[in-house]
Structures are given as structure tokens and as C-alpha cells.
Amino acid sequence: MEIIRQQWDNIKDIIHTEYEITDIAYKIWVSPLQFLKCEDHIVTILIPNGKQEMLDYIKINYTKCFQEIISEMLQDNFTIEFTLDEGKGNTATAAATEETEADDKGSNLNTKYHFENFVVGSNNKMAHSVCLRVAEAPGSEFNPLFIHGGSGLGKTHLMTAIGHYIVTNTNLKVLYVTSEEFLNEVIESIRNSNEAAKIRLREKYRNTDVLLIDDIQVIIGKTATQDEFFNTFNTLVQNGKQIVITSDKHPAHIKDLDDRLRTRFMSGMTVDIEPPAYETRVAILRRFAENFDYKVPDTIVDYIAEHIKSNVRELEGAYKQVYALGKLLEESGEEVNLESAKNILKDTISSDNPSVVTPSLILKGISEYYKVDPDDITSKKRNAEFVIPRQVFMYLCREMTDTTLKGIAALLDKKDHSTVLYGVNKISEEVKINKEMMETIEAIKNKIKTY
């Protein structure tokens, strides 16, 4: 409808205000969206130069906003759909290029890490949201910001993304440093017993507007370094400067941390990043694959995601190994397959470890038990012989894996997870009252464990 096209910018502005979307989130996710068409009360919105991960994120977070505002404006009910633009280019790459040009301000930021290429999942959604707000308003709402979680889960990526956004959009001075670098500089100033060196050290860290310090656990037990950081911390916070810190543990659980620092770290905002769920691991691998000129088959991507659960770096390392093998085989006219991938990853993914239960293994077990084709289980067919196996698949995915309701819905090509929730609840109740169903579930579980 022409009125939607005419009012498109106004619609986005209203969403920005009414739903209190931060400026940075609006700039990244909402502002680039374009009205494409409206047919049969279905409004289709275009994501220019977007990727699948962007589509998934926008659908989850902004469908309701657009549906409510457009329906209210036109006094009618509309359905919202988002679609990707098949055009050339990549908004994330373009944004990264713009920000890279701003890196000549001595910020020491890694040029790879931006909000646009961070894969958001259930494991890191809260941390991502908080980091967006800090980037938009440094030194105000969440100060200090303390991000904790295991190695390789994206703490440095988010911290650096904050720095890039601030460097690009403000005149504030940003400094990223690892705790090891900070430790070495303190040791050097002490070793030289040079007052001028100590003054230079303090000026470097206390005259910055945003201090990003990585892996704070490194300075634990180093008295002089902790004292220097304590004084730096106080000076910056008292002057309204932003501090972002990462660690492998929550401040309350860092052994031998000076209590003065512990209380100050916990005085602001503390967020954690957990290991990614299966569908997030797949999304990370597919995003990572965009950097390479050879496409690793989806079956191998799924295999890597199924067996490497705790560390993003290990996921990417495994992908690189298979990529290198694929390029080598390509030169001789061959193609990489699952067996050759398993062979090259045998040290990364040990065969001695028990198999990780995954949706694909569950599907295999259910298919063999009920003697139906896996494609029929995941299809939209409503035949009676497929409905129960499909609901059992939903139930076991929730019980035996870390796959979310949304992830299961995606595996079954469903638009939302309400049907999945119904299926899970239905089988849950059946197991309680129906002995035959309970025995069926146990038999399928035992079958899965043999794979």
C-alpha cells in the first residue's frame, strides 16, 4: 500500500521511540530496513544485503514492533514478513570497513570484531544487549561493565565491538589492553624505579575516556599491579569514564582477588556468556564460512556443531581444518566428505568420547523405531503416522539436547515455536499417564545411545 511506503521513515521513527530502542540498536537493525510490498495484508520488509543470521535476529526482535505500529496506523490487522536482499555487498562488511578507518586513534582494537558480525543466541543475548547500551552511552548506565564466561565464547568480541562503535561515532578516547600488557607495564615502571615512567603509565590509563581491559584474572595475586589498577579504576569511575572488564569467572568467584577490587567490579553491571546452543553453533560456523572461498558441506558443518559445544574458537579451528582439506582435494578434482572430515578432525573430536546427543541422532532413532522416513517426520505432512513421531522428536530434543524451542521449530521449518511447545507438553503428559508411551520413549533413548 502506498501509504506504508510514504510513511516508512515515520514508522521506523515511531518504533524507535515507542519501543525505546537504543540508538545503536536502531542504527544497526532497524534503520536499514526497507518496505518492499504489501499484498493480502502481508507486509514484506527487505533487509538490504543481509545474512540469514540478521534475518533470524530481526524476526525475533522486531516483528511485533512493526506489526503493532502498522496495524494501528492503518486501523487494520497486518502480518509482517522479512526477506533478504540477494544484491551484492554486505552491510556488516561495509560497517566494519568504515570503523577500521577510525582505528588510527591509538585504541589498540582488533579490526575483526564488530557488533554486526557477532552472532546473537540465547547464550549471549543479555550480554549483547547490555554492550549495545554501553556503546551508546559510555560512562552512564552500566559502569563498570564486567563480562565473564569461559574461554572463546565472545567476551573479547563484544568488548571490542563497544570500542569500535564509540571510536566511530564519538570523539572519546578509547584504549583496549590485555591484563598481561598492563601487568608488564607496571613491572617495567617498578623495575626502572623511574618516576617519569610511572607518570607516563598513569597518564596513559587515567587520561582515557573508555578503558577496555581483557582477562583481569591475570593480575590476581600481583599486589603492585592490583594497587595500580585499583587507583586507575577509582580515578576513571570518579570522572565518569567507562570501564569494561572481562574475566573467566564472576568477581565473587575469583580466588585471591583483592576485596577492594571485588566490590568495585560488582558495583556496576555483571553479565555472563554461556556456551552456545546447537543452533547458535551452526549460525556461528555459517557466519565464519562467509570469509572463505570454498563452501564446506552442510553435513560437515552440522557434524562440527554437534561435537564441539563449549568454545567458539574450537569451532572455527575445526572449520579451518576442513576448509584446508577441501581446498587441497579440490585441486585434484575431489570433494571433501563427512568421512574425510571425521578423519582430519579425529584429534579435535576424539572418538573415545561418548557421542553427543543431537537432533539428527534423535531423528535417526525415531525414524528407525517408527519405521518412517526422516523427511516425513520433519515435513508438514499431517498424516497420523507422522504426527506422533514428530511430537516425540520435539519432546526428546528438549529433554536430551540444549536446542531451544525456536531451534526445534527451525528444524521442522515452522514459523514459530508454539506448535513445538504444544508437542513437547503433549508427550510430557502422555509419558506420565500412558505406560506404552513411556516404554516407547525409553526404547528410543536406548537406541540413540548406541549410535
Coordinates of C-alpha atoms in Angstrom, one line a residue:
M1 CA 0.0 0.0 0.0
E2 CA 1.3 3.4 -1.0
I3 CA 0.6 4.9 2.5
I4 CA 3.1 2.5 4.1
R5 CA 5.7 3.4 1.5
Q6 CA 5.1 7.1 2.1
Q7 CA 5.2 6.7 5.9
W8 CA 8.0 4.2 6.1
D9 CA 10.6 6.5 7.7
N10 CA 8.0 7.8 10.1
I11 CA 7.0 4.2 11.0
K12 CA 10.6 3.4 11.9
D13 CA 11.0 6.6 13.9
I14 CA 7.8 5.7 15.9
I15 CA 9.2 2.2 16.6
H16 CA 12.5 3.8 17.7
T17 CA 10.7 6.0 20.2
E18 CA 7.7 3.9 21.3
Y19 CA 9.7 0.7 22.0
E20 CA 12.7 2.6 23.5
I21 CA 15.1 1.0 21.1
T22 CA 18.6 2.3 21.8
D23 CA 20.2 4.4 19.1
I24 CA 22.9 1.9 18.3
A25 CA 20.4 -1.0 18.0
Y26 CA 18.2 1.2 15.8
K27 CA 21.2 2.1 13.6
I28 CA 22.3 -1.5 13.2
W29 CA 19.0 -3.4 12.9
V30 CA 16.0 -1.1 12.1
S31 CA 17.2 1.9 10.2
P32 CA 18.5 -0.1 7.1
L33 CA 15.1 -1.9 6.7
Q34 CA 13.1 -1.1 3.5
F35 CA 9.5 -1.5 2.7
L36 CA 9.1 -3.9 -0.2
K37 CA 5.4 -4.7 -0.7
C38 CA 2.0 -5.3 0.8
E39 CA -0.2 -8.0 -0.5
D40 CA -3.2 -9.6 1.1
H41 CA -2.5 -7.8 4.4
I42 CA 1.1 -9.2 4.4
V43 CA 3.7 -6.5 4.7
T44 CA 7.1 -7.7 3.4
I45 CA 10.2 -5.8 4.7
L46 CA 13.5 -6.0 2.9
I47 CA 16.8 -6.5 4.8
P48 CA 19.3 -4.9 2.3
N49 CA 22.5 -7.0 1.8
G50 CA 21.6 -9.1 4.9
K51 CA 22.6 -12.5 6.0
Q52 CA 20.5 -15.4 7.4
E53 CA 21.6 -14.6 11.0
M54 CA 20.4 -11.0 10.6
L55 CA 17.1 -12.2 9.3
D56 CA 16.6 -14.6 12.3
Y57 CA 17.6 -11.8 14.8
I58 CA 15.3 -9.2 13.3
K59 CA 12.4 -11.6 13.0
I60 CA 12.6 -12.4 16.7
N61 CA 13.1 -8.9 18.0
Y62 CA 11.2 -6.6 15.6
T63 CA 8.3 -8.4 14.0
K64 CA 5.9 -7.5 16.8
C65 CA 7.0 -3.8 16.7
F66 CA 6.2 -3.4 13.0
Q67 CA 3.0 -5.4 13.2
E68 CA 1.6 -3.3 16.0
I69 CA 2.6 0.1 14.6
I70 CA 1.5 -0.6 11.0
S71 CA -1.8 -2.2 12.2
E72 CA -2.5 0.7 14.4
M73 CA -1.6 3.3 11.8
L74 CA -3.9 1.8 9.2
Q75 CA -6.5 0.6 11.6
D76 CA -6.4 -3.0 10.2
N77 CA -4.6 -6.2 11.0
F78 CA -1.4 -7.0 9.1
T79 CA 1.2 -9.8 9.1
I80 CA 4.8 -8.9 8.9
E81 CA 7.4 -10.9 6.9
F82 CA 11.1 -10.1 6.4
T83 CA 13.2 -11.2 3.4
L84 CA 16.8 -11.0 2.4
D85 CA 18.1 -8.9 -0.5
E86 CA 20.1 -11.0 -2.9
G87 CA 22.1 -8.0 -4.0
K88 CA 25.8 -7.6 -3.8
G89 CA 27.6 -6.4 -0.7
N90 CA 27.3 -6.9 3.0
T91 CA 26.2 -4.3 5.5
A92 CA 28.4 -5.9 8.2
T93 CA 31.5 -5.7 6.0
A94 CA 30.7 -2.2 5.0
A95 CA 30.3 -1.1 8.6
A96 CA 33.5 -2.9 9.5
T97 CA 35.4 -1.1 6.8
E98 CA 34.1 2.3 8.0
E99 CA 35.1 1.5 11.5
T100 CA 38.5 0.2 10.5
E101 CA 39.3 3.6 9.1
A102 CA 38.7 5.1 12.5
D103 CA 41.2 2.7 14.2
D104 CA 44.1 5.2 13.8
K105 CA 43.4 6.8 17.2
G106 CA 45.6 4.6 19.3
S107 CA 42.7 2.5 20.6
N108 CA 44.6 -0.8 20.0
L109 CA 41.3 -2.5 18.8
N110 CA 41.2 -5.7 16.8
T111 CA 39.7 -4.8 13.5
K112 CA 37.8 -8.1 13.2
Y113 CA 35.3 -7.6 16.0
H114 CA 32.1 -5.6 15.5
F115 CA 28.5 -5.8 16.6
E116 CA 27.4 -6.5 13.1
N117 CA 29.4 -9.8 12.9
F118 CA 28.6 -11.0 16.4
V119 CA 26.2 -14.0 16.3
V120 CA 23.5 -13.5 18.9
G121 CA 22.0 -16.5 20.6
S122 CA 20.2 -17.5 23.8
N123 CA 23.6 -17.9 25.5
N124 CA 24.7 -14.3 25.0
K125 CA 21.6 -12.2 24.3
M126 CA 21.7 -10.4 27.6
A127 CA 25.4 -9.6 27.3
H128 CA 24.9 -8.4 23.8
S129 CA 22.0 -6.1 24.8
V130 CA 24.0 -4.6 27.7
C131 CA 27.0 -4.0 25.5
L132 CA 24.9 -2.1 22.9
R133 CA 23.7 0.2 25.7
V134 CA 27.2 0.8 27.0
A135 CA 28.4 1.6 23.5
E136 CA 25.6 4.1 23.0
A137 CA 26.0 5.8 26.4
P138 CA 29.5 5.2 27.9
G139 CA 30.1 6.1 31.5
S140 CA 26.5 6.3 32.5
E141 CA 24.1 3.4 32.9
F142 CA 26.4 0.3 33.3
N143 CA 29.7 1.4 34.8
P144 CA 31.8 -0.7 35.3
L145 CA 30.6 -3.4 32.9
F146 CA 32.0 -6.8 33.9
I147 CA 31.7 -9.6 31.3
H148 CA 32.5 -13.1 32.4
G149 CA 32.5 -16.6 30.8
G150 CA 34.6 -19.4 29.5
S151 CA 37.5 -19.0 27.0
G152 CA 36.5 -18.5 23.4
L153 CA 32.8 -17.5 24.0
G154 CA 32.9 -14.0 22.6
K155 CA 33.8 -11.7 25.6
T156 CA 36.7 -10.0 23.7
H157 CA 34.5 -9.7 20.6
L158 CA 31.7 -7.8 22.5
M159 CA 34.2 -5.7 24.4
T160 CA 36.0 -4.7 21.2
A161 CA 32.7 -4.0 19.4
I162 CA 31.9 -1.5 22.1
G163 CA 35.2 0.2 21.4
H164 CA 34.7 0.3 17.6
Y165 CA 31.3 1.9 17.9
I166 CA 32.5 4.6 20.3
V167 CA 35.6 5.4 18.2
T168 CA 33.5 5.6 15.1
N169 CA 30.6 7.7 16.5
T170 CA 32.2 10.0 19.1
N171 CA 35.4 11.8 19.8
L172 CA 36.0 9.9 23.0
K173 CA 39.4 8.3 23.6
V174 CA 39.2 4.5 23.7
L175 CA 42.0 2.2 24.9
Y176 CA 41.9 -1.6 24.8
V177 CA 44.6 -3.5 26.7
T178 CA 45.1 -7.1 28.0
S179 CA 45.8 -7.5 31.7
E180 CA 49.1 -9.1 30.7
E181 CA 50.1 -5.9 28.9
F182 CA 49.0 -3.8 31.9
L183 CA 51.0 -6.1 34.2
N184 CA 54.1 -5.9 32.1
E185 CA 53.9 -2.1 32.0
V186 CA 53.6 -1.9 35.8
I187 CA 56.5 -4.3 36.3
E188 CA 58.6 -2.2 33.9
S189 CA 57.9 1.0 35.7
I190 CA 58.8 -0.5 39.0
R191 CA 62.0 -2.1 37.7
N192 CA 63.2 1.2 36.3
S193 CA 62.5 3.0 39.6
N194 CA 61.8 5.9 37.3
E195 CA 59.2 8.5 38.4
A196 CA 58.8 9.7 34.9
A197 CA 57.9 6.2 33.7
K198 CA 55.3 5.9 36.5
I199 CA 53.8 9.2 35.5
R200 CA 53.6 8.1 31.8
L201 CA 51.9 4.9 32.9
R202 CA 49.3 6.7 34.9
E203 CA 48.7 9.3 32.2
K204 CA 48.2 6.6 29.6
Y205 CA 45.4 4.8 31.5
R206 CA 43.8 7.6 33.5
N207 CA 43.5 10.1 30.6
T208 CA 41.3 7.8 28.6
D209 CA 37.5 8.0 28.3
V210 CA 36.9 4.3 27.8
L211 CA 39.2 1.7 29.2
L212 CA 38.7 -1.9 27.9
I213 CA 40.7 -4.4 29.9
D214 CA 40.7 -8.1 28.9
D215 CA 41.3 -11.1 31.2
I216 CA 41.5 -9.3 34.5
Q217 CA 42.2 -12.6 36.3
V218 CA 45.8 -12.3 35.1
I219 CA 46.6 -9.7 37.7
I220 CA 45.3 -11.7 40.6
G221 CA 48.0 -12.1 43.3
K222 CA 50.1 -9.4 41.8
T223 CA 49.9 -6.8 44.7
A224 CA 51.6 -3.9 43.0
T225 CA 49.6 -4.4 39.8
Q226 CA 46.3 -4.7 41.7
D227 CA 47.1 -1.5 43.6
E228 CA 47.9 0.4 40.4
F229 CA 44.7 -0.8 38.7
F230 CA 42.6 0.0 41.9
N231 CA 43.8 3.6 41.7
T232 CA 43.3 3.8 38.0
F233 CA 39.8 2.3 38.4
N234 CA 38.8 4.8 41.0
T235 CA 40.1 7.8 39.0
L236 CA 38.2 6.8 35.9
V237 CA 34.9 6.0 37.6
Q238 CA 35.0 9.2 39.7
N239 CA 35.5 11.2 36.5
G240 CA 32.6 9.4 34.7
K241 CA 34.8 7.4 32.4
Q242 CA 33.6 4.0 31.2
I243 CA 35.4 0.8 32.2
V244 CA 34.7 -2.6 30.6
I245 CA 36.4 -5.7 32.1
T246 CA 36.4 -9.4 31.0
S247 CA 37.2 -12.4 33.1
D248 CA 36.8 -16.2 33.0
K249 CA 34.8 -16.0 36.3
H250 CA 32.3 -13.8 38.1
P251 CA 34.1 -11.4 40.5
A252 CA 32.6 -13.2 43.5
H253 CA 34.3 -16.4 42.4
I254 CA 37.8 -15.1 41.6
K255 CA 40.0 -16.5 44.2
D256 CA 42.6 -14.2 45.9
L257 CA 41.1 -11.1 44.3
D258 CA 41.6 -8.0 46.4
D259 CA 38.3 -7.3 48.2
R260 CA 38.6 -3.6 47.2
L261 CA 38.5 -4.6 43.6
R262 CA 35.9 -7.3 44.0
T263 CA 33.4 -4.8 45.5
R264 CA 34.1 -2.2 42.8
F265 CA 33.7 -4.8 40.0
M266 CA 30.4 -5.8 41.4
S267 CA 29.2 -2.2 41.8
G268 CA 28.2 -1.9 38.2
M269 CA 26.7 -4.4 35.8
T270 CA 27.9 -8.0 35.6
V271 CA 26.8 -10.2 32.7
D272 CA 27.9 -13.7 31.7
I273 CA 28.2 -15.5 28.4
E274 CA 27.4 -19.2 28.4
P275 CA 28.4 -21.9 25.8
P276 CA 26.3 -21.6 22.6
A277 CA 23.3 -23.8 21.9
Y278 CA 23.4 -26.1 18.9
E279 CA 21.6 -23.8 16.5
T280 CA 23.8 -20.9 17.6
R281 CA 26.9 -23.0 16.9
V282 CA 25.6 -23.7 13.4
A283 CA 25.0 -20.0 12.9
I284 CA 28.5 -19.1 14.1
L285 CA 30.0 -21.6 11.6
R286 CA 27.9 -20.4 8.7
R287 CA 28.9 -16.8 9.5
F288 CA 32.5 -17.8 9.8
A289 CA 32.2 -19.6 6.4
E290 CA 31.5 -16.3 4.7
N291 CA 35.2 -15.5 5.0
F292 CA 36.3 -18.4 2.8
D293 CA 36.1 -19.1 -0.9
Y294 CA 35.3 -22.8 -0.5
K295 CA 32.0 -23.9 1.0
V296 CA 32.2 -26.8 3.4
P297 CA 29.2 -29.1 3.0
D298 CA 26.3 -28.6 5.5
T299 CA 26.6 -32.1 6.7
I300 CA 30.1 -31.4 7.9
V301 CA 29.1 -28.1 9.5
D302 CA 26.4 -29.9 11.4
Y303 CA 28.9 -32.6 12.5
I304 CA 31.3 -29.9 13.9
A305 CA 28.5 -28.1 15.6
E306 CA 27.2 -31.4 17.1
H307 CA 30.6 -32.4 18.6
I308 CA 32.2 -29.1 19.7
K309 CA 30.0 -27.4 22.2
S310 CA 31.9 -25.2 24.5
N311 CA 34.2 -22.9 22.6
V312 CA 33.8 -20.7 19.6
R313 CA 37.5 -20.7 18.8
E314 CA 37.5 -24.5 18.6
L315 CA 34.5 -24.4 16.3
E316 CA 36.3 -22.0 14.0
G317 CA 39.6 -24.0 14.2
A318 CA 37.8 -27.2 13.2
Y319 CA 36.2 -25.4 10.3
K320 CA 39.6 -24.1 9.1
Q321 CA 41.0 -27.7 9.1
V322 CA 38.1 -29.0 7.0
Y323 CA 38.4 -25.9 4.7
A324 CA 42.1 -26.6 4.1
L325 CA 41.4 -30.2 3.3
G326 CA 38.6 -29.2 0.9
K327 CA 40.8 -26.8 -1.0
L328 CA 43.6 -29.5 -1.2
L329 CA 41.1 -32.1 -2.6
E330 CA 39.6 -29.5 -4.9
E331 CA 43.0 -29.2 -6.7
S332 CA 42.8 -32.9 -7.6
G333 CA 39.2 -32.8 -8.6
E334 CA 37.9 -34.5 -5.5
E335 CA 35.5 -33.3 -2.8
V336 CA 35.6 -33.4 1.0
N337 CA 33.0 -35.7 2.5
L338 CA 31.9 -36.5 6.1
E339 CA 34.3 -39.4 6.4
S340 CA 37.4 -37.5 5.3
A341 CA 36.3 -34.6 7.6
K342 CA 36.0 -37.0 10.6
N343 CA 39.4 -38.3 9.8
I344 CA 41.1 -34.9 9.8
L345 CA 39.2 -33.9 12.9
K346 CA 39.9 -37.1 14.9
D347 CA 42.3 -35.4 17.2
T348 CA 40.0 -32.4 17.7
I349 CA 36.9 -34.6 18.1
S350 CA 38.0 -37.7 20.0
S351 CA 36.3 -40.9 19.0
D352 CA 36.9 -42.1 22.6
N353 CA 34.4 -39.6 23.9
P354 CA 30.7 -40.7 24.1
S355 CA 28.6 -39.4 21.2
V356 CA 26.9 -36.1 21.8
V357 CA 23.2 -36.5 21.5
T358 CA 22.0 -34.2 18.7
P359 CA 18.7 -33.5 16.9
S360 CA 20.0 -35.5 13.9
L361 CA 20.7 -38.6 16.1
I362 CA 17.3 -38.3 17.7
L363 CA 15.7 -38.1 14.3
K364 CA 17.5 -41.2 13.2
G365 CA 16.4 -43.1 16.3
I366 CA 12.8 -42.1 15.9
S367 CA 12.8 -42.8 12.2
E368 CA 14.2 -46.4 12.8
Y369 CA 11.8 -47.0 15.7
Y370 CA 8.6 -46.0 13.9
K371 CA 9.9 -47.1 10.5
V372 CA 9.1 -43.9 8.8
D373 CA 11.3 -41.7 6.5
P374 CA 13.1 -38.9 8.4
D375 CA 12.0 -36.4 5.8
D376 CA 8.3 -37.3 6.5
I377 CA 8.9 -36.5 10.2
T378 CA 10.3 -33.1 9.5
S379 CA 7.8 -32.3 6.8
K380 CA 4.5 -30.5 7.1
K381 CA 2.5 -33.7 6.4
R382 CA -0.4 -34.2 8.8
N383 CA -0.8 -37.9 8.2
A384 CA -1.5 -39.7 11.5
E385 CA 1.6 -41.9 11.2
F386 CA 3.9 -38.9 11.1
V387 CA 2.3 -36.6 13.8
I388 CA 3.3 -38.7 16.9
P389 CA 6.9 -39.3 15.7
R390 CA 7.2 -35.6 15.1
Q391 CA 5.9 -34.7 18.6
V392 CA 8.3 -37.3 20.1
F393 CA 11.1 -35.6 18.2
M394 CA 10.1 -32.3 19.7
Y395 CA 10.0 -33.8 23.2
L396 CA 13.3 -35.6 23.0
C397 CA 15.1 -32.6 21.5
R398 CA 14.1 -30.6 24.6
E399 CA 14.9 -33.4 27.0
M400 CA 18.2 -34.7 25.5
T401 CA 19.8 -31.6 23.9
D402 CA 20.3 -27.9 24.6
T403 CA 18.3 -27.0 21.5
T404 CA 15.8 -24.2 22.2
L405 CA 12.1 -24.3 21.2
K406 CA 12.9 -21.8 18.4
G407 CA 15.7 -24.1 17.2
I408 CA 13.4 -27.1 17.1
A409 CA 10.9 -25.1 15.2
A410 CA 13.5 -24.1 12.7
L411 CA 14.5 -27.8 12.2
L412 CA 10.8 -28.5 11.4
D413 CA 10.5 -25.4 9.2
K414 CA 7.9 -23.8 11.4
K415 CA 7.5 -20.1 11.7
D416 CA 7.2 -20.0 15.5
H417 CA 7.6 -22.4 18.4
S418 CA 4.0 -22.6 19.7
T419 CA 3.4 -25.9 17.9
V420 CA 6.7 -27.2 19.3
L421 CA 5.7 -26.2 22.8
Y422 CA 2.3 -28.0 22.3
G423 CA 4.0 -31.1 21.1
V424 CA 6.5 -31.2 24.0
N425 CA 3.8 -30.7 26.6
K426 CA 1.6 -33.3 24.9
I427 CA 4.2 -36.1 25.1
S428 CA 5.3 -35.0 28.6
E429 CA 1.7 -35.6 29.8
E430 CA 1.4 -38.9 27.8
V431 CA 4.6 -40.2 29.5
K432 CA 3.1 -39.6 32.9
I433 CA -0.2 -41.5 32.3
N434 CA 0.5 -43.8 29.4
K435 CA 2.8 -46.8 30.1
E436 CA 3.1 -47.6 26.4
M437 CA 4.3 -44.1 25.6
M438 CA 6.8 -44.2 28.5
E439 CA 8.2 -47.5 27.2
T440 CA 8.4 -46.1 23.7
I441 CA 10.4 -43.1 24.9
E442 CA 12.8 -45.3 26.8
A443 CA 13.3 -47.6 23.8
I444 CA 14.1 -44.7 21.5
K445 CA 16.5 -43.2 24.1
N446 CA 18.3 -46.6 24.4
K447 CA 18.5 -46.8 20.6
I448 CA 20.0 -43.3 20.4
K449 CA 22.7 -44.2 22.9
T450 CA 24.0 -47.0 20.7
Y451 CA 25.0 -44.6 17.9

